[in-house]
XYZ file of C-alpha atoms in Angstrom:
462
model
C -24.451 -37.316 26.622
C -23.052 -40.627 27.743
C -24.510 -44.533 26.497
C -25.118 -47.220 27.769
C -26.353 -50.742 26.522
C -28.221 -50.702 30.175
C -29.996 -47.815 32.498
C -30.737 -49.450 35.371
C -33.401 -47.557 37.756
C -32.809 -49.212 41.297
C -30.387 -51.207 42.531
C -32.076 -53.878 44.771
C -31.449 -57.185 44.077
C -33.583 -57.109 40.733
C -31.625 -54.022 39.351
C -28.029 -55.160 41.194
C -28.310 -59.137 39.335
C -28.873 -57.222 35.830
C -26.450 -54.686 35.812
C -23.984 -57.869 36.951
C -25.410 -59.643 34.434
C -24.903 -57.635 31.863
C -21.415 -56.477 32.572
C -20.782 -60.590 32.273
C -22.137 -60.029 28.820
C -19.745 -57.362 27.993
C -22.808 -55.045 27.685
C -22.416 -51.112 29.642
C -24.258 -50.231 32.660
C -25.173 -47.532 34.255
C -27.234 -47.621 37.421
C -28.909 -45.587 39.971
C -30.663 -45.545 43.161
C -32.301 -42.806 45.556
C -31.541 -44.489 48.711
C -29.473 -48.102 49.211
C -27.888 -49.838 47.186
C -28.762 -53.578 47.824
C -31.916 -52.387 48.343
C -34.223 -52.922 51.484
C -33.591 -57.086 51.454
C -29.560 -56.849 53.262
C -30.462 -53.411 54.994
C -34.263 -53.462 56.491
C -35.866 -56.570 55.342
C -34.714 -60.193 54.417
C -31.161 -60.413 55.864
C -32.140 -58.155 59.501
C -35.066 -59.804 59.992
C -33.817 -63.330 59.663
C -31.043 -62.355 61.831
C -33.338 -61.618 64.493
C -35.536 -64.568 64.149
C -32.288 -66.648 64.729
C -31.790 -64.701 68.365
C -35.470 -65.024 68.992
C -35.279 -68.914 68.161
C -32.120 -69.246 70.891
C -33.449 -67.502 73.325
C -36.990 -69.559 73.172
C -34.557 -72.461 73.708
C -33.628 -71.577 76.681
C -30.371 -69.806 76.208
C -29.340 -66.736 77.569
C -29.715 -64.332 74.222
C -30.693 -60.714 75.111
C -32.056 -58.445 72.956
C -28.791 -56.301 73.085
C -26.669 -59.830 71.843
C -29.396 -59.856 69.000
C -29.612 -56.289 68.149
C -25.756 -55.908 67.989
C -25.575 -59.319 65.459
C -28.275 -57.777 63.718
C -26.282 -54.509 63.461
C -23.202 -56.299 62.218
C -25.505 -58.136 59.412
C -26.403 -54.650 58.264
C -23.182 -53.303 57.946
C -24.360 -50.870 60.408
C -21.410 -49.147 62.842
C -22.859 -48.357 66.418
C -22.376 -44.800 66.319
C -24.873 -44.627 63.167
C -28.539 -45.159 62.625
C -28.436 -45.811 58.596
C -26.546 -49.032 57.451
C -23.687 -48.612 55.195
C -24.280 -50.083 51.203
C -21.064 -48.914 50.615
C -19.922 -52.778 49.624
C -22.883 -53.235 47.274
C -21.612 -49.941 45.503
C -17.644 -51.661 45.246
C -19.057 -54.390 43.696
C -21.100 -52.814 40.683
C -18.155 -50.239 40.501
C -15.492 -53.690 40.610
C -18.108 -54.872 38.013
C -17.011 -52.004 35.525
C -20.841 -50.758 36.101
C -21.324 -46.522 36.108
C -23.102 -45.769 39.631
C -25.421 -42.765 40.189
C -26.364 -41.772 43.651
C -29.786 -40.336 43.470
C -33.569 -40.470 41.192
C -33.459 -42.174 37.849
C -36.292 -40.832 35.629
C -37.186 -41.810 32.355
C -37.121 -38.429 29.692
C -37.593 -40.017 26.442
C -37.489 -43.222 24.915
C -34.028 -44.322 25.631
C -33.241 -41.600 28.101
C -32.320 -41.415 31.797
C -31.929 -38.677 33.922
C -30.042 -39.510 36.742
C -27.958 -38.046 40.036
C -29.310 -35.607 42.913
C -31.390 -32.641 42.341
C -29.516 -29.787 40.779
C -26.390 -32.173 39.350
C -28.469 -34.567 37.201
C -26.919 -36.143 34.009
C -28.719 -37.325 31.141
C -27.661 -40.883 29.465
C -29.017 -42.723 26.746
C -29.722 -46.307 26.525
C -30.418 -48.476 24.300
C -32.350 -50.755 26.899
C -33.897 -49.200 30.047
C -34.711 -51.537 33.482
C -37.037 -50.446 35.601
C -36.235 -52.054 39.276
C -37.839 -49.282 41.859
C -39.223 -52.243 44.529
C -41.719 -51.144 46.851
C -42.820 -49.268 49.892
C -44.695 -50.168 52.846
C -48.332 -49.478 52.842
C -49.774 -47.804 55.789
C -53.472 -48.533 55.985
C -56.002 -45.258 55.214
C -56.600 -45.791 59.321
C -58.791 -42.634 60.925
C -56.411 -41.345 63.783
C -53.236 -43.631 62.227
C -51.295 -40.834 61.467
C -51.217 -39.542 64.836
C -49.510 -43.122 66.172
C -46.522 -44.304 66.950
C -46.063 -46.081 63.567
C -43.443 -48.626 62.307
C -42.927 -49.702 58.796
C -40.585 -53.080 58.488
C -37.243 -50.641 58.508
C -38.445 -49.706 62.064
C -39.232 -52.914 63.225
C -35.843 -54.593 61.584
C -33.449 -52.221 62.848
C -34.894 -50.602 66.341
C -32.323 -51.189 69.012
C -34.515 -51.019 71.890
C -37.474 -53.157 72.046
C -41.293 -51.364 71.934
C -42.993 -52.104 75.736
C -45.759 -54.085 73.296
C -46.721 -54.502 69.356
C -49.543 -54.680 67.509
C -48.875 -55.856 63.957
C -51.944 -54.855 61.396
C -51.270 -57.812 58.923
C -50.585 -61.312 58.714
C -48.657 -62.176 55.983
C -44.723 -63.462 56.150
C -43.221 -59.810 57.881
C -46.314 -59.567 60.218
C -45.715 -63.065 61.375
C -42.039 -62.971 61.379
C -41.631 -59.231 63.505
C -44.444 -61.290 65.702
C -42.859 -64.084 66.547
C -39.320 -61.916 67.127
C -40.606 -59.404 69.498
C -43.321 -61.525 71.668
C -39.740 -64.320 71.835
C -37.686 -61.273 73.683
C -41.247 -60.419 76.214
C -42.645 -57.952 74.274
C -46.706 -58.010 74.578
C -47.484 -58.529 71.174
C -51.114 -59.142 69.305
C -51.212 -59.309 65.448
C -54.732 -58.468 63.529
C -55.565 -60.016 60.322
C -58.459 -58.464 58.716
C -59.162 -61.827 56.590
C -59.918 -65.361 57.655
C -56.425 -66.972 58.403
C -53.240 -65.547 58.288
C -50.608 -65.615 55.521
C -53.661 -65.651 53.079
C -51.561 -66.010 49.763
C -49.638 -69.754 51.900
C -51.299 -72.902 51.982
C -54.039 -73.442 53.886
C -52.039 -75.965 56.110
C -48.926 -73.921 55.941
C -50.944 -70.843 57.796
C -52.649 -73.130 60.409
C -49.165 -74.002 61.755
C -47.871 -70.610 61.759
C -50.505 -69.421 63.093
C -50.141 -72.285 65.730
C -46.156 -71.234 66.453
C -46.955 -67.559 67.054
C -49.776 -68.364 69.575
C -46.913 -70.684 71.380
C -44.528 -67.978 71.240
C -46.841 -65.413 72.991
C -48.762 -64.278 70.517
C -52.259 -62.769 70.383
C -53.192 -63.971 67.077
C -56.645 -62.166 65.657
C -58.330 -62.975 62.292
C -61.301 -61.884 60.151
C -61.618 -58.444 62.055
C -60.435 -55.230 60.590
C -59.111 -52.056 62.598
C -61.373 -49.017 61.640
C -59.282 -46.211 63.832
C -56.993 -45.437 65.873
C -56.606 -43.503 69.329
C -53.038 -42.319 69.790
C -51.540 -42.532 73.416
C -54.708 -43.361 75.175
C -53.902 -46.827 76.236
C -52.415 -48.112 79.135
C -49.129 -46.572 80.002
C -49.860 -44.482 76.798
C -50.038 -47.013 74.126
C -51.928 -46.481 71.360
C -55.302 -47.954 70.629
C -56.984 -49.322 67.467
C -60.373 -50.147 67.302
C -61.355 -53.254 65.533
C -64.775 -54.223 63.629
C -65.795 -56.736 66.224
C -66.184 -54.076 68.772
C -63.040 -54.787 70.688
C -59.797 -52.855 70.439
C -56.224 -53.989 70.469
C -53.413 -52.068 72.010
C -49.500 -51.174 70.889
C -46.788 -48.714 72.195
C -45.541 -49.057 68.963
C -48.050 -50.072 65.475
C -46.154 -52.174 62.809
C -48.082 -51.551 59.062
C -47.641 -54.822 57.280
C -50.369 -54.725 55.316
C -49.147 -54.625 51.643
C -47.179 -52.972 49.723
C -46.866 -49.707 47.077
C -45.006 -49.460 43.894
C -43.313 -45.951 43.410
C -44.016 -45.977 39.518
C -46.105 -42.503 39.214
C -43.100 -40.229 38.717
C -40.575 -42.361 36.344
C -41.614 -40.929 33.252
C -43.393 -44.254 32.112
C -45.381 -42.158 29.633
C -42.860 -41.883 27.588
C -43.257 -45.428 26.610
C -46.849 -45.599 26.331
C -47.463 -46.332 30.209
C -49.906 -45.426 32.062
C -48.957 -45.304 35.453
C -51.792 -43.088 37.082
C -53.524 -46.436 38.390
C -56.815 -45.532 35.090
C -55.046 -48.434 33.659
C -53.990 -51.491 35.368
C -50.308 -51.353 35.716
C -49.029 -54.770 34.171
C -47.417 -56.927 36.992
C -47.685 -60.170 35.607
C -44.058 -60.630 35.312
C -43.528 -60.399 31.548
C -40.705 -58.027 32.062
C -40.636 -56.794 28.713
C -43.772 -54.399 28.796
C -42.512 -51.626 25.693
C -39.815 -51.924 23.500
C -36.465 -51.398 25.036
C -38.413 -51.061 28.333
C -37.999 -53.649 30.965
C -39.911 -53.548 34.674
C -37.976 -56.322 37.297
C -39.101 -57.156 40.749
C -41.250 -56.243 42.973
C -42.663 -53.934 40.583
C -43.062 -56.221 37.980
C -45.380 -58.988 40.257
C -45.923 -61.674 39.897
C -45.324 -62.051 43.848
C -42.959 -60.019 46.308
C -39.472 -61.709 46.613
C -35.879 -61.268 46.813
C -34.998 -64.591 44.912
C -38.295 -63.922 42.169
C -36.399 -60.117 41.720
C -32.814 -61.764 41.115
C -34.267 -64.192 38.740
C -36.157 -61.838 36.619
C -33.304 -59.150 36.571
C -30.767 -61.977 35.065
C -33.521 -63.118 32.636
C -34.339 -59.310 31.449
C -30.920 -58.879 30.397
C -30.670 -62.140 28.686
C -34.011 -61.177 26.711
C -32.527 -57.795 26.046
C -29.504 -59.191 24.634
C -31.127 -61.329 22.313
C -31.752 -64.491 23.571
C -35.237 -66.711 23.089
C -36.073 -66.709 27.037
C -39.534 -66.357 28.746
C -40.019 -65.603 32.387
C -41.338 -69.387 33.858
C -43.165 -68.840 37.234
C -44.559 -72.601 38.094
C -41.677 -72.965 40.909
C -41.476 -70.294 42.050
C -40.867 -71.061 46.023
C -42.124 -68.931 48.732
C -40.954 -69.302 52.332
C -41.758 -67.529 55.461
C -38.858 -67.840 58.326
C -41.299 -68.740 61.431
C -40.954 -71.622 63.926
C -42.311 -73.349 62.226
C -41.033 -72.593 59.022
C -43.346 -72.921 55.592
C -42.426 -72.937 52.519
C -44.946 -73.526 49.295
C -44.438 -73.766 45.725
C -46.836 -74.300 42.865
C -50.324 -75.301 43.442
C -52.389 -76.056 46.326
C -55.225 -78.959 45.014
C -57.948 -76.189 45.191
C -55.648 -73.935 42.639
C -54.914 -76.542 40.740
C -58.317 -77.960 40.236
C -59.800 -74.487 39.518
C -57.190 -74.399 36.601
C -58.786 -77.712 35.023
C -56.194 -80.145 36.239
C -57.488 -83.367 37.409
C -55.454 -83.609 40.752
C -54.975 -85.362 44.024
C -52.997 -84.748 47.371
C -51.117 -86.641 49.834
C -50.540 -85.621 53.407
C -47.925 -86.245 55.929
C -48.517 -85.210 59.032
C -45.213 -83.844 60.472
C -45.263 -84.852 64.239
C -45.865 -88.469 63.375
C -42.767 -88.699 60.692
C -39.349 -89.693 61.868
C -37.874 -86.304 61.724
C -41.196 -85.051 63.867
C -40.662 -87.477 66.648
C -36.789 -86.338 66.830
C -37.514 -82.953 67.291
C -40.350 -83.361 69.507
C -42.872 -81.283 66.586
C -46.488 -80.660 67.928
C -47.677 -78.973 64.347
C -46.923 -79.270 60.866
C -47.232 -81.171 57.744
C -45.817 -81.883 54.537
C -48.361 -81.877 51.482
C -47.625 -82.468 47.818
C -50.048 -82.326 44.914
C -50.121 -84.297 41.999
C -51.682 -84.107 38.644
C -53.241 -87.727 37.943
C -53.206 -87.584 33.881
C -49.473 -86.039 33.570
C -48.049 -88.046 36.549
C -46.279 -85.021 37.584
C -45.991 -82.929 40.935
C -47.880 -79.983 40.277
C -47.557 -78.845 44.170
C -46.227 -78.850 47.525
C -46.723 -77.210 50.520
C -44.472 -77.875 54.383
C -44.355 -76.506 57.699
C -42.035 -78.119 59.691
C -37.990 -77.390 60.492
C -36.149 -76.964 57.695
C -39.108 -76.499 55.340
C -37.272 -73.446 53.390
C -34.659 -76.123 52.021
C -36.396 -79.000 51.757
C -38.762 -77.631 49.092
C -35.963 -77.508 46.533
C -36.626 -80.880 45.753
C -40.665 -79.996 44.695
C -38.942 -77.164 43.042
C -36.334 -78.681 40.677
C -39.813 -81.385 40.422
C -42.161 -79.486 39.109
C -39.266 -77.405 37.005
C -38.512 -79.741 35.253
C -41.930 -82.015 34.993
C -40.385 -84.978 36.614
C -42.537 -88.030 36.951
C -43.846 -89.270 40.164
C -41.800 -92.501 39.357
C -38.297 -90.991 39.524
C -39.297 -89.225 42.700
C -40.515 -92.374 44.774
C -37.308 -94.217 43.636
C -34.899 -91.327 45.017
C -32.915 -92.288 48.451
C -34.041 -89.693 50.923
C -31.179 -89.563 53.790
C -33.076 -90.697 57.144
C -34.639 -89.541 59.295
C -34.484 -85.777 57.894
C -37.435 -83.572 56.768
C -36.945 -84.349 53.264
C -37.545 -88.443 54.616
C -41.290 -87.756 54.308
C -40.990 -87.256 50.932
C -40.395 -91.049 50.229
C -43.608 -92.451 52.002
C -45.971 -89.121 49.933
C -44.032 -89.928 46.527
C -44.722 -93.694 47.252
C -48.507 -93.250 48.145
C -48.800 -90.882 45.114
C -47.478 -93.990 42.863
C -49.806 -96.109 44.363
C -52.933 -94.270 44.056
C -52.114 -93.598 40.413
C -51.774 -97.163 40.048
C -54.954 -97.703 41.324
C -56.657 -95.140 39.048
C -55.024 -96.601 36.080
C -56.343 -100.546 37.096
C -59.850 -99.544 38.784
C -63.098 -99.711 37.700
C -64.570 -96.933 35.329
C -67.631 -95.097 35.597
């Protein structure tokens, strides 16, 4: 039976950044995976999906971008030839191998403490290890929908890597891959609606950030539906044989082809969790807090792990596992942790929004720029946006910030690195902002946030 210092149980980018990080350590690896390597973030998520929102973005410019042009880039992105439907991980699998990691095609299982079984049915291996990570990511949810089943159905590995475009869309969800397939296939014609069952989309955004994308997909084309909920669905009896879902509001919305984004699933009932003291039957709340460290020797990383769903969060935490493994006094720190969803506009958000932070005791304030009137808004001609920060008023630190507006996914680095490292509002409002970019609007918020503390600290008290 072969050891390891590291079984690795997927090899997205949680399970991939630990097995590389421990092979920098000079600890052994071994690590598995059922399906890609990479995982679904380079192949049918993250990388094919901003590809196409890049075509889509052209082509609303006016240029002459068919879907073909962007299907084909898209293709090459994936590493998938023309002649094949599947894209090749064959270059994620050099690089573990180059790495001096031991790669398994096929189910990793937990079968005792410290033991992996590993490989394809019927020429499994068992290995021991003295640290097991647990990085399975997650699978699309399809909605319990009466009459579902029976519809053409996409899941986001349909709607990354189809090469011929669906004669219309309707997208059940409205968080970042809902709005993002949106906004791709209503930019190359396709009929497209999107239903959100709760008030506004991208519910777990800011407030502000979801108003403008909301605002961008109804200028793309868009049929943008909130707070109604599809109870079933009536395959092929649409026009021209799409299929129908009804909705709670007594009107229906129509699709040749249905993308599920409504959530995801975590494919933890079968990996032999038990063994560790888990209970992953769903009696008992499965931990995704993002400790990482949930049993001795036992280490969950990614999407699977919570605290959120994302590529950079699941890179992070399978660096840090190792390091814990291996010894050293780390804890997972989550208070800037950036989110960003890939829309025209673009939002990004990171930390608190003032209603979070005041429900978690701090005494805080905002400031608001709205984008079309800042330099960089006027330049680019922007109709929506806005660029929010929050501020805790006793600490004198950023405790938030929230932007949708061009460039948005960068520019929130600063906040980041801000509220990282509990930098007071004083260093930020004397920091040279290069004019007129996004980040400009930054010096007038950081500036008004000095000045209102200032007049906290000198006004009159009740």
């Amino acid at each position: 039976m072969a050891s390891f210092d590291f079984a690795i149980i997927g090899a997205g980018p949680a399970g991939e950044a630990a097995a590389h990080k421990a092979r920098q350590r000079g600890a052994t690896v071994a690590i598995a995976d059922r399906l890609w390597f990479g995982g679904s973030c380079p192949h049918i998520g993250c990388i094919p999906s901003k590809s196409l929102l890049h075509g889509a973005a052209r082509r609303a410019c006016g240029e002459d971008y068919s879907w073909q042009r962007a299907s084909e880039r898209r293709d090459y992105m994936v590493n998938r030839p023309s002649n094949a439907d599947e894209p090749d991980d064959s270059s994620h699998v050099r690089s573990l191998e180059r790495a001096g990691a031991k790669v398994f095609r096929g189910t990793g299982r937990i079968v005792g403490r410290g033991r992996v079984e590993v490989g394809p049915d019927g020429g499994r291996e068992t290995l021991e290890a003295r640290n097991v990570v647990v990085a399975v990511g997650s699978q699309t949810k399809v909605p319990p929908i009466d009459g579902l089943s029976n519809a053409h159905v996409w899941t986001n590995r349909e709607a990354t890597l189809a090469r011929e475009l669906p004669r219309s869309l309707l997208v059940l969800g409205g968080g970042p891959t809902g709005c993002e397939m949106a906004q791709v296939y209503a930019r190359f014609g396709v009929p497209t609606t999107i239903v959100q069952s709760g008030p506004r989309l991208m519910p777990s955004d800011h407030p502000r950030n979801a108003q403008a994308v909301a605002a961008g997909l109804r200028e793309s084309g868009v049929d943008v539906r909130t707070g109604v909920r599809a109870l079933r669905a009536r395959a092929g009896e649409g026009p021209d044989g799409a299929d129908v879902v009804e909705l709670d509001d007594g009107t229906t919305a129509t699709g040749h082809a249905i993308l599920a984004a409504v959530g995801r699933t975590f494919p933890i009932d079968d990996l032999g969790l038990e063994h560790y003291g888990i209970d992953p039957s769903g009696r008992v709340p499965f931990p995704r807090d993002g400790r990482l460290r949930i049993a001795d020797g036992l280490f969950v990383v990614g999407d699977v792990a919570g605290p959120e769903l994302h590529t950079h969060q699941g890179h992070y935490q399978g660096e840090l596992a190792v390091r814990m493994a291996l010894g050293e006094h780390v804890t997972p720190d989550y208070r800037a942790l950036p989110r960003a969803t890939y829309t025209d506009p673009e939002a990004a958000f990171v930390g608190l929004s003032l209603e979070q932070a005041r429900d978690a005791g701090v005494d805080a304030f905002e400031v608001v720029a709205d984008f079309p009137k800042t330099a960089k808004g006027y330049s680019v001609e922007a109709t929506t946006g806005h660029v929010t920060i929050v501020v805790d008023r006793a600490a004198r630190q950023l405790v938030g910030a929230a932007m949708a507006c061009p460039d948005a996914s960068a520019a929130i680095h600063e906040c980041v690195v801000a509220i990282k490292a509990r930098l007071p509002i004083e260093l930020l409002a004397d920091t040279i902002h290069a004019f007129p970019s996004t980040s400009r609007a930054f010096n007038e918020l950081f500036g008004d946030a000095l000045t209102q503390l200032a007049e906290f600290a000198t006004g009159p008290r009740v």
